[in-house]
PDB file of C-alpha atoms in Angstrom:
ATOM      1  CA  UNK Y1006    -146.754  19.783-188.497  1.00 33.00           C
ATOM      2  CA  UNK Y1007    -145.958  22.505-185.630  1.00 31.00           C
ATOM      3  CA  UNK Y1008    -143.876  25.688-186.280  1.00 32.00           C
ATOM      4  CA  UNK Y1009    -143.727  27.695-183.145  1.00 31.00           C
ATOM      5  CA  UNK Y1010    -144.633  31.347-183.748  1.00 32.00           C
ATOM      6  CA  UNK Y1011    -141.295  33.562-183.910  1.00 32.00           C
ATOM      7  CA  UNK Y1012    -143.786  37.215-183.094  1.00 36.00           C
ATOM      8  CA  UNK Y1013    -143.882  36.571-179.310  1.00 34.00           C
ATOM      9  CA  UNK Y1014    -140.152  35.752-178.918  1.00 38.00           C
ATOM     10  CA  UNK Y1015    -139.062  38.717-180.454  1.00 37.00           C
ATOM     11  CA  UNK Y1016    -140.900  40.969-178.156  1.00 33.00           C
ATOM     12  CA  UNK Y1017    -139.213  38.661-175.234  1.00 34.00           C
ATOM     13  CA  UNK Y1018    -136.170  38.765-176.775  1.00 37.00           C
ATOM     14  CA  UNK Y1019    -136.097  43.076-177.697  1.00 36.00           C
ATOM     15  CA  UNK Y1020    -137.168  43.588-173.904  1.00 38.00           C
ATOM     16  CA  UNK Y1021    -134.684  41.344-172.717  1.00 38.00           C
ATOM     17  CA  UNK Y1022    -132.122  43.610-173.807  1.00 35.00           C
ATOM     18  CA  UNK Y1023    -133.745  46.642-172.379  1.00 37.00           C
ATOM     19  CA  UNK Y1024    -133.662  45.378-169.409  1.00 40.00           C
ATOM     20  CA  UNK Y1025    -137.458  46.112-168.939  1.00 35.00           C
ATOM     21  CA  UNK Y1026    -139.335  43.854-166.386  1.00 42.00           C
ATOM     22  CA  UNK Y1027    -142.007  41.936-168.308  1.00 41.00           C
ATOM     23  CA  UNK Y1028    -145.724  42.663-168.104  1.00 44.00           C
ATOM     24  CA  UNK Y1029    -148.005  40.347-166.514  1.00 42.00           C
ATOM     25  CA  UNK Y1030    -149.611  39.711-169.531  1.00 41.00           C
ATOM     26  CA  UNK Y1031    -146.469  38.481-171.204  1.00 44.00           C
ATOM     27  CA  UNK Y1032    -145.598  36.667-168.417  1.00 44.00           C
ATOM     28  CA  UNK Y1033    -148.394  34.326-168.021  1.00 44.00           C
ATOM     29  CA  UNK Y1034    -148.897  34.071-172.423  1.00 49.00           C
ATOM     30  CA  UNK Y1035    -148.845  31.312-174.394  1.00 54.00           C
ATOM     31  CA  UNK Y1036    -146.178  30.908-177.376  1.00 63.00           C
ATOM     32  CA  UNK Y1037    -148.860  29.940-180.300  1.00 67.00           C
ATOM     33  CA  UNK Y1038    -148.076  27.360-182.559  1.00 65.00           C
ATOM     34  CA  UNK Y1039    -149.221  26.523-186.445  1.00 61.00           C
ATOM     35  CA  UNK Y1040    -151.348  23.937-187.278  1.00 56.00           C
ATOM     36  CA  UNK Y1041    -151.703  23.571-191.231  1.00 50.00           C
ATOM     37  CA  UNK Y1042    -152.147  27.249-191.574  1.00 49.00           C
ATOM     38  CA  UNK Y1043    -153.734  28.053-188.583  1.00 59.00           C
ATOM     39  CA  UNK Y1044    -152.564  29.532-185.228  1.00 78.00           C
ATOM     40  CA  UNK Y1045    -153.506  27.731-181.620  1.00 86.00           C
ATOM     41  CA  UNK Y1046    -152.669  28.805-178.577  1.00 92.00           C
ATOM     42  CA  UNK Y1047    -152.493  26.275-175.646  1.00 95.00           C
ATOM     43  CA  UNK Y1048    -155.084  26.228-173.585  1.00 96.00           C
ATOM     44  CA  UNK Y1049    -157.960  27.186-176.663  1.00 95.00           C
ATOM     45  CA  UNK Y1050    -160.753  25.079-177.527  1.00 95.00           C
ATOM     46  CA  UNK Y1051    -160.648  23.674-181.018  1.00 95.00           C
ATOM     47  CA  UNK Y1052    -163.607  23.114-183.316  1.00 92.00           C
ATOM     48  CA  UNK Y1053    -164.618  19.777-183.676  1.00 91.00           C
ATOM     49  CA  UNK Y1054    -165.972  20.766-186.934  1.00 89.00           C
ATOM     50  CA  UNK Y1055    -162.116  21.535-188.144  1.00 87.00           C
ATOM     51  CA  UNK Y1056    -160.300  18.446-187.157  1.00 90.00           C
ATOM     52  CA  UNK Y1057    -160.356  16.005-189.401  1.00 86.00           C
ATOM     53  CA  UNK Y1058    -158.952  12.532-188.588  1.00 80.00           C
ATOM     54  CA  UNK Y1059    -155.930  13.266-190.570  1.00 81.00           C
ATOM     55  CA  UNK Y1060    -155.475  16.446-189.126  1.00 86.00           C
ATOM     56  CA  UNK Y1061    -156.331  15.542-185.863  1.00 89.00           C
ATOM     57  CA  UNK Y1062    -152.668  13.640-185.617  1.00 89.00           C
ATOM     58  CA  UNK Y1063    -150.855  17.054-186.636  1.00 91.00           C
ATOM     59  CA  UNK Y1064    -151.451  17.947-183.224  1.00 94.00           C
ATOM     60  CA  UNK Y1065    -149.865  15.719-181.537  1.00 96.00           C
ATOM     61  CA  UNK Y1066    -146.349  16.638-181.908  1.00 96.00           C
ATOM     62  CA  UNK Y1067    -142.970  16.645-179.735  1.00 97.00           C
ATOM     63  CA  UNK Y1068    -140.278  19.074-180.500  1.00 97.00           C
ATOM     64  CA  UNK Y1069    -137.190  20.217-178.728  1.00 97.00           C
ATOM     65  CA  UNK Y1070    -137.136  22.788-177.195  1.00 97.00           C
ATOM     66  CA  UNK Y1071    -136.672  25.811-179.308  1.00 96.00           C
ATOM     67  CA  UNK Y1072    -135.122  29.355-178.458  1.00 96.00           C
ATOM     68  CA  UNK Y1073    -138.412  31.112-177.974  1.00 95.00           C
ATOM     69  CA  UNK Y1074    -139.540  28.719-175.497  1.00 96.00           C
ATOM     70  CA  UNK Y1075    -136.697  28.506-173.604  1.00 96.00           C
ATOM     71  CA  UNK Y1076    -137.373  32.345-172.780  1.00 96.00           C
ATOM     72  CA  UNK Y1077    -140.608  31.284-171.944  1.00 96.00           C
ATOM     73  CA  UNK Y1078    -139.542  28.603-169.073  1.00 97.00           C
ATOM     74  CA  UNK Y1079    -136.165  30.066-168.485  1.00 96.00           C
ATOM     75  CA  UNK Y1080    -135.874  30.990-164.655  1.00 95.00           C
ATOM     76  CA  UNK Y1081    -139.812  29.965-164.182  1.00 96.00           C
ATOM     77  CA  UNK Y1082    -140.106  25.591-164.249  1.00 97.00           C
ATOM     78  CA  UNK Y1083    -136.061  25.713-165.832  1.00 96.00           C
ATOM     79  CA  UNK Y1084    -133.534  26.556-163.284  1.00 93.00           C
ATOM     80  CA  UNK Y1085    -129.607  26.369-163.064  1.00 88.00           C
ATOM     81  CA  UNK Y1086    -129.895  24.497-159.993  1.00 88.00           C
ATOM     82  CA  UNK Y1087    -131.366  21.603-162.241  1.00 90.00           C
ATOM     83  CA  UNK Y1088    -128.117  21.435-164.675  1.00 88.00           C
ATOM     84  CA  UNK Y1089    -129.793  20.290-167.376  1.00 91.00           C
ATOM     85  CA  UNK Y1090    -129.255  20.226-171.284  1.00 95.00           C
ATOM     86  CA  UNK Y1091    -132.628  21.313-173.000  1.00 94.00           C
ATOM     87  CA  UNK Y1092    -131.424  18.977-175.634  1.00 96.00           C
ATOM     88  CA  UNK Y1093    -133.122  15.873-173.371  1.00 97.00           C
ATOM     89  CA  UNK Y1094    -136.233  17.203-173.184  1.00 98.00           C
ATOM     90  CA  UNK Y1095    -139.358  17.641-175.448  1.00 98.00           C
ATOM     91  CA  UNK Y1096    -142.093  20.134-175.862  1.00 98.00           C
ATOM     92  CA  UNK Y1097    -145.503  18.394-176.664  1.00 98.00           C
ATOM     93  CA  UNK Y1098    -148.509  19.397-178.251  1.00 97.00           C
ATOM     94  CA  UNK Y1099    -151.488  17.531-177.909  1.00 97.00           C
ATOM     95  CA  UNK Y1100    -155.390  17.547-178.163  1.00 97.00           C
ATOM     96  CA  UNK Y1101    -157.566  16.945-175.405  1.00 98.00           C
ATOM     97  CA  UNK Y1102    -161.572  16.668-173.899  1.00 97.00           C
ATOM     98  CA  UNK Y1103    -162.031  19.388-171.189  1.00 97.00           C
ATOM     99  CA  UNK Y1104    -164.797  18.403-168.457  1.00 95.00           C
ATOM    100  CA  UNK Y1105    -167.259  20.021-171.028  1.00 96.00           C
ATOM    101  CA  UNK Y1106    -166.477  17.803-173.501  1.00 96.00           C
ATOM    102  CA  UNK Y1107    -164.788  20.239-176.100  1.00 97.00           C
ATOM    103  CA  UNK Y1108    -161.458  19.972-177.205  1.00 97.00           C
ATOM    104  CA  UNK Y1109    -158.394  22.091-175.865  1.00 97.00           C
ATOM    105  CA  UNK Y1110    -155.343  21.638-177.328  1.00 97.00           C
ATOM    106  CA  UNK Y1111    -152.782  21.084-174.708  1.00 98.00           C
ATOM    107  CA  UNK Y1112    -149.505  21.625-173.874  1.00 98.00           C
ATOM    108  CA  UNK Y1113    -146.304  18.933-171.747  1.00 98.00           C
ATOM    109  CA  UNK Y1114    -142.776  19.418-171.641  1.00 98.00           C
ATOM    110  CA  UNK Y1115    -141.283  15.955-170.922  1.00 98.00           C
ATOM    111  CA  UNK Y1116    -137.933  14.158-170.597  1.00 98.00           C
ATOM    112  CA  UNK Y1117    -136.893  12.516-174.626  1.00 98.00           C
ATOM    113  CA  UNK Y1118    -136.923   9.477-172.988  1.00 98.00           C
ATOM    114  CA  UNK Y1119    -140.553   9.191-172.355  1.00 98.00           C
ATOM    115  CA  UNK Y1120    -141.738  11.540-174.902  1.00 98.00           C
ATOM    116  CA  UNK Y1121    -143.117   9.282-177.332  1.00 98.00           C
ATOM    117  CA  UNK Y1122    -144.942   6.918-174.934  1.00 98.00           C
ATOM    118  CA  UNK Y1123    -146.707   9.873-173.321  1.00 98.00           C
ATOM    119  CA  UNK Y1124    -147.675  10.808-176.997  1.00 98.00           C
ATOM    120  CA  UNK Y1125    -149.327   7.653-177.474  1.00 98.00           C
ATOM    121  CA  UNK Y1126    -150.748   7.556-174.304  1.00 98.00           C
ATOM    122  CA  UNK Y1127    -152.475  11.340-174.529  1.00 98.00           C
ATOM    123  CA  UNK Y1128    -153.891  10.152-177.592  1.00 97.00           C
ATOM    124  CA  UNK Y1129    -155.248   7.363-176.447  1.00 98.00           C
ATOM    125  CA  UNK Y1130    -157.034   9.546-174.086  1.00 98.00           C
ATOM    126  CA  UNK Y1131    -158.158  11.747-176.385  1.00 97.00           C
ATOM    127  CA  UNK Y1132    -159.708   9.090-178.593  1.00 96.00           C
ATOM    128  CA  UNK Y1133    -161.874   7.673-175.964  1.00 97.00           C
ATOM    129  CA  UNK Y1134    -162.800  10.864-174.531  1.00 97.00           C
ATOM    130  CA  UNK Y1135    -161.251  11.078-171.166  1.00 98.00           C
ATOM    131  CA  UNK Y1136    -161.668  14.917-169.547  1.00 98.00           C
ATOM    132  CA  UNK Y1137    -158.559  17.132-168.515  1.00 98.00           C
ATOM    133  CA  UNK Y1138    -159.737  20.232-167.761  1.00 98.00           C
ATOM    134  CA  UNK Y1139    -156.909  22.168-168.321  1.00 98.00           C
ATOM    135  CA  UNK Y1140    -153.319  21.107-170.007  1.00 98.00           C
ATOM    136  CA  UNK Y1141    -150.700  24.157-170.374  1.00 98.00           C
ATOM    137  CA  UNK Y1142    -147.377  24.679-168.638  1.00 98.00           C
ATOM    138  CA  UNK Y1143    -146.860  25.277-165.175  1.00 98.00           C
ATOM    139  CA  UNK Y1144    -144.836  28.377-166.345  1.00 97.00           C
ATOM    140  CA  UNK Y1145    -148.263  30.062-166.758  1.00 97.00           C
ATOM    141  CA  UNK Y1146    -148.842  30.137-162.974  1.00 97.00           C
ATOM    142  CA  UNK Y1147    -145.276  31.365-163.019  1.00 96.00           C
ATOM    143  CA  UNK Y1148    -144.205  28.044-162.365  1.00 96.00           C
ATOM    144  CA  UNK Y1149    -145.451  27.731-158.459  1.00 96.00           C
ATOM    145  CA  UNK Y1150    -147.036  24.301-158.150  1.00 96.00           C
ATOM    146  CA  UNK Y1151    -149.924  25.111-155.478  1.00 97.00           C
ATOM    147  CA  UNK Y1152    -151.729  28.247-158.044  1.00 98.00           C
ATOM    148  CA  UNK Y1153    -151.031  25.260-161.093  1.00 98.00           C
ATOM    149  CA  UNK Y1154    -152.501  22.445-158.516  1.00 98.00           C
ATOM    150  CA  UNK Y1155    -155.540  24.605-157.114  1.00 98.00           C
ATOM    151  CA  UNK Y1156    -156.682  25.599-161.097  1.00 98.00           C
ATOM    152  CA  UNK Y1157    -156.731  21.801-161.884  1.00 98.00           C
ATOM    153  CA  UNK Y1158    -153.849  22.079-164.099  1.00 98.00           C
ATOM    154  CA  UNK Y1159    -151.644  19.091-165.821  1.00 98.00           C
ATOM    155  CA  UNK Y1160    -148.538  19.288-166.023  1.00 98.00           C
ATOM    156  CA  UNK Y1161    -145.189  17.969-166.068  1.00 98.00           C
ATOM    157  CA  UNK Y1162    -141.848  19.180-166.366  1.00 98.00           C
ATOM    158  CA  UNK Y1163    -140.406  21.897-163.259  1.00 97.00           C
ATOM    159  CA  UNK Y1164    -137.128  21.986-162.004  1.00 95.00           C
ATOM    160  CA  UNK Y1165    -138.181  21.962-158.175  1.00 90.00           C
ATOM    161  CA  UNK Y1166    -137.501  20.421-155.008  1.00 84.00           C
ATOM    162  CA  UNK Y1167    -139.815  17.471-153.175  1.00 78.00           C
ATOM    163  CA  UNK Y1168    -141.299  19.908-150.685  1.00 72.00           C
ATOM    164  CA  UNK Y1169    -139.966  18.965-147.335  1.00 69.00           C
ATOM    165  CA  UNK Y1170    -136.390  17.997-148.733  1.00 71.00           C
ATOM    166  CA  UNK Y1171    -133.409  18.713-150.684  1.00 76.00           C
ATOM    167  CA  UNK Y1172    -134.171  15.929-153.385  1.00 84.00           C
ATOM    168  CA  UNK Y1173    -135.271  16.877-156.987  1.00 89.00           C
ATOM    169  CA  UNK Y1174    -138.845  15.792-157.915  1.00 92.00           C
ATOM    170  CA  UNK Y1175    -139.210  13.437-160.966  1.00 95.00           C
ATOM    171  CA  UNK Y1176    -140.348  16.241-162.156  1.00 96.00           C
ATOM    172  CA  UNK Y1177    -137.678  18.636-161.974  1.00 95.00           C
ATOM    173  CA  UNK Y1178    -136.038  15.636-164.383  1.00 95.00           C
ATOM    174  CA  UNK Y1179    -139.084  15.499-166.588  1.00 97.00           C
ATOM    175  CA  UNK Y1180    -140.204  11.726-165.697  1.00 97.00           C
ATOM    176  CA  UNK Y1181    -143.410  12.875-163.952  1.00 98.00           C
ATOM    177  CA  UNK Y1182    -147.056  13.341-165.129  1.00 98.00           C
ATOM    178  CA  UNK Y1183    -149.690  15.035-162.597  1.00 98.00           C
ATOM    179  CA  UNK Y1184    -153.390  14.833-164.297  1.00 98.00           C
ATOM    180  CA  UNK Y1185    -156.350  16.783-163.016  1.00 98.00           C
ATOM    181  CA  UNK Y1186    -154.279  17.563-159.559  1.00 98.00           C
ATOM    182  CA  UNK Y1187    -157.151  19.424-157.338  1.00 98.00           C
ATOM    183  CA  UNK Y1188    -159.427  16.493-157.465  1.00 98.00           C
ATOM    184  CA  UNK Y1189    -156.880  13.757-157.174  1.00 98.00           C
ATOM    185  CA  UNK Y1190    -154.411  15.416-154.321  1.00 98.00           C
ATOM    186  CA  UNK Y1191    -151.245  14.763-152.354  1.00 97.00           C
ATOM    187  CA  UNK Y1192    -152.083  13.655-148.855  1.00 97.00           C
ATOM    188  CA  UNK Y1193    -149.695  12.797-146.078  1.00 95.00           C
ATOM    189  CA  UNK Y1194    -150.095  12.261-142.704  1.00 95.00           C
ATOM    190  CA  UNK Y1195    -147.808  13.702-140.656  1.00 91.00           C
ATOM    191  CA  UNK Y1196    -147.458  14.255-136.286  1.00 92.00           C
ATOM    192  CA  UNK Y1197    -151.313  13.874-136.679  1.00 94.00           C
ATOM    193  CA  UNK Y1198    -151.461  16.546-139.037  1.00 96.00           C
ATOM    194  CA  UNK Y1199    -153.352  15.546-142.847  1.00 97.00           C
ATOM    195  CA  UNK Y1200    -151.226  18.067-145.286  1.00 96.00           C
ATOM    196  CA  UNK Y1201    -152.950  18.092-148.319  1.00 97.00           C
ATOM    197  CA  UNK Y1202    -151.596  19.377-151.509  1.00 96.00           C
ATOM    198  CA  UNK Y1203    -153.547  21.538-153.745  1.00 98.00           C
ATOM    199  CA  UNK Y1204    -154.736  22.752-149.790  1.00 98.00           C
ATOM    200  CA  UNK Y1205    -157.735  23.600-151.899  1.00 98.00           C
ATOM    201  CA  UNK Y1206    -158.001  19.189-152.757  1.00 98.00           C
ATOM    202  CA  UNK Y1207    -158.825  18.603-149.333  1.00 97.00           C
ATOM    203  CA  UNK Y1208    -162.214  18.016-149.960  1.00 96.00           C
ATOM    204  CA  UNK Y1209    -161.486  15.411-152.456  1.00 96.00           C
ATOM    205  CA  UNK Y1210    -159.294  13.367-150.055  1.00 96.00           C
ATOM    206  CA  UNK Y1211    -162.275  11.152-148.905  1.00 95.00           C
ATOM    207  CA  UNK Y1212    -162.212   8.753-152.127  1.00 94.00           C
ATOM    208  CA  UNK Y1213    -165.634   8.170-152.795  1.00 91.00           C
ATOM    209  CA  UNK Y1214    -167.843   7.969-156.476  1.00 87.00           C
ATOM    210  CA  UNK Y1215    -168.813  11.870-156.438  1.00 89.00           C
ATOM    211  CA  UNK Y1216    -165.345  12.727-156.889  1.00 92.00           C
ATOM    212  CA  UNK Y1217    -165.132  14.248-160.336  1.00 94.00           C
ATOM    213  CA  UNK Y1218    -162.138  13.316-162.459  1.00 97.00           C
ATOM    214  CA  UNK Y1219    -161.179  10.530-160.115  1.00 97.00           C
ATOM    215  CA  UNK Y1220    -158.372   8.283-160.737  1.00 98.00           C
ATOM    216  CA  UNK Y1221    -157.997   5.528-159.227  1.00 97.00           C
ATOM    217  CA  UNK Y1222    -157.607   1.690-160.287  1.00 97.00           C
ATOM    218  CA  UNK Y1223    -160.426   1.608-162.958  1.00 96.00           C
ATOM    219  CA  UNK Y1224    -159.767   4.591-164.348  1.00 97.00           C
ATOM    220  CA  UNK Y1225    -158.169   4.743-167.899  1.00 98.00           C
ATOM    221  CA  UNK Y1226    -155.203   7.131-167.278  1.00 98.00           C
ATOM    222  CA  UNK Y1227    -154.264   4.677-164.810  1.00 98.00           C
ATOM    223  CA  UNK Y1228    -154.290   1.780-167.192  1.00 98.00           C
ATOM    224  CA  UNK Y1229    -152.434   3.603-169.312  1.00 98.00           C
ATOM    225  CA  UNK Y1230    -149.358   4.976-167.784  1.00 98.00           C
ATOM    226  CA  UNK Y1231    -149.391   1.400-166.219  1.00 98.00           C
ATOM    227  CA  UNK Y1232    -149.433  -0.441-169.190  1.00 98.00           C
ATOM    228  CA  UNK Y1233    -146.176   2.227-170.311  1.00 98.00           C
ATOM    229  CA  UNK Y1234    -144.527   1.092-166.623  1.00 98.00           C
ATOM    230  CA  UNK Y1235    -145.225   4.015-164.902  1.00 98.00           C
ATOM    231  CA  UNK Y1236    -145.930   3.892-160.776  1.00 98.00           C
ATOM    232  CA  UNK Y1237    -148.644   5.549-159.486  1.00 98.00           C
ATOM    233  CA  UNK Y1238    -148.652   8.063-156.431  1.00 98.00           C
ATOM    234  CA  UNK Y1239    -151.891   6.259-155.356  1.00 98.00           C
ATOM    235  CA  UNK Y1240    -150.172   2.954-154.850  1.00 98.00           C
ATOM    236  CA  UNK Y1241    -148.099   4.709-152.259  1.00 97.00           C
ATOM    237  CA  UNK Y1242    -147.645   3.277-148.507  1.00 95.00           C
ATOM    238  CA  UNK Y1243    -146.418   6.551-146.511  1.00 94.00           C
ATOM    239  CA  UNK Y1244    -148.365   8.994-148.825  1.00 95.00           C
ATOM    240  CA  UNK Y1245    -150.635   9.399-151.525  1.00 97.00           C
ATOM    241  CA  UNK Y1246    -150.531  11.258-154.603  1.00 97.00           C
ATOM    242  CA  UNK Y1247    -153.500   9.967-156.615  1.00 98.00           C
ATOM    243  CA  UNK Y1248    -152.360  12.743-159.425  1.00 98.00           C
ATOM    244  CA  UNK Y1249    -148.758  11.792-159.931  1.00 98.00           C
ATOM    245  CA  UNK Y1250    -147.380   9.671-162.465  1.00 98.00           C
ATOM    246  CA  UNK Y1251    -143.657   8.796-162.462  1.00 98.00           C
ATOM    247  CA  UNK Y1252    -141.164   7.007-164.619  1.00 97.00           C
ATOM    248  CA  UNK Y1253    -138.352   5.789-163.077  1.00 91.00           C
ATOM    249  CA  UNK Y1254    -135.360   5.458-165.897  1.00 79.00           C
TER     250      UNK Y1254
END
């Protein structure tokens, strides 16, 4: 199964102490993980050659969240405002088709609760197929929702406000999914004005059959979290959010 690599925390850790701002470079990298002997990195494509049905459900792994990837979250998507125990949520590891058809190996961290069930249903996704372009946490865009929106990035887990209020997102508590968010945006209408979030989705807001990586009601993500009991932000009266799923407990 997954052992998270120790190297990179160390050098977190040892500049931690000094008091030394980090580079960019360690700012936006990825923690890699082991894989019966070999090293991935979230986010890098994986042969198709090398995975092997067996091996194919090493991947898909949750773990709590260790020490070295709390310093990789901590004060990014994890904030004190949040008051939570790391102890209820789950880092997972998981395979996945990009929109080029090769496989990524992604990256979720997710309330225990739901864990499991969003497991089975990213493997069920990656068995028939289904393209997310890009899968790694949110922390890599230093946690800022538009820059993770606007490169098409899934996510989940960030300690962060609804924008417009003082209420925590279901994802600040870990019971929220958003897949392939710049071609399935927020949109609100609001004093006449259509906000649109990625700002860069507003193209996509017209739901027609060119949209690439559409979800909507035929679409098997949907099915899926559905089938789990998860709403859909597309379902919404006052607003959509064709990218969000949500959990309530």
């Amino acid at each position: 199964d997954f052992c998270l690599s120790r190297g990179l925390g160390d050098v977190y850790k040892r500049q931690r102490m000094r008091n030394i701002s980090f580079p960019l470079k360690l700012l936006l990298a990825l923690i890699p993980v082991t894989v019966m002997g070999a090293d991935v990195t979230p986010g890098d494509i994986v042969s198709a050659s090398s995975i092997t049905p067996e091996k194919a459900s090493s991947y898909f792994v949750a773990s709590p969240i260790s020490n070295d990837m709390f310093l990789r979250i901590n004060n990014k998507s994890w904030k004190e405002i949040c008051h939570h125990d790391r102890k209820d949520f789950r880092y997972l590891t998981a395979l996945h088709y990009d929109g080029k058809g090769q496989i990524r190996l992604g990256e979720l961290i997710i309330h225990q609760s739901v864990a499991k069930e969003v497991l089975d249903i990213l493997k069920e996704l990656y068995i028939a197929k289904y393209p997310i372009e890009k899968m790694v946490l949110i922390d890599n865009y230093g946690a800022d929702d538009e820059l993770s929106m606007t490169a098409n990035n899934s996510s989940a887990f960030n300690c962060r406000v609804v924008k417009g209020s003082k209420k925590l997102s279901a994802h600040a508590r870990g019971m929220a999914v958003d897949i392939n968010p710049l071609y399935n945006p927020y949109v609100k209408v609001k004093n006449g004005q259509t906000i649109v979030q990625p700002e860069a989705g507003r193209p996509w807001i017209v739901r027609n059959a060119t949209v690439p990586y559409k979800i909507d009601e035929n679409d098997l993500a949907y099915k899926l979290f559905k089938k789990h009991g998860w709403e859909w932000g597309g379902d919404w009266k006052s607003l959509k959010d064709y990218q969000h799923f949500e959990k309530t407990p």
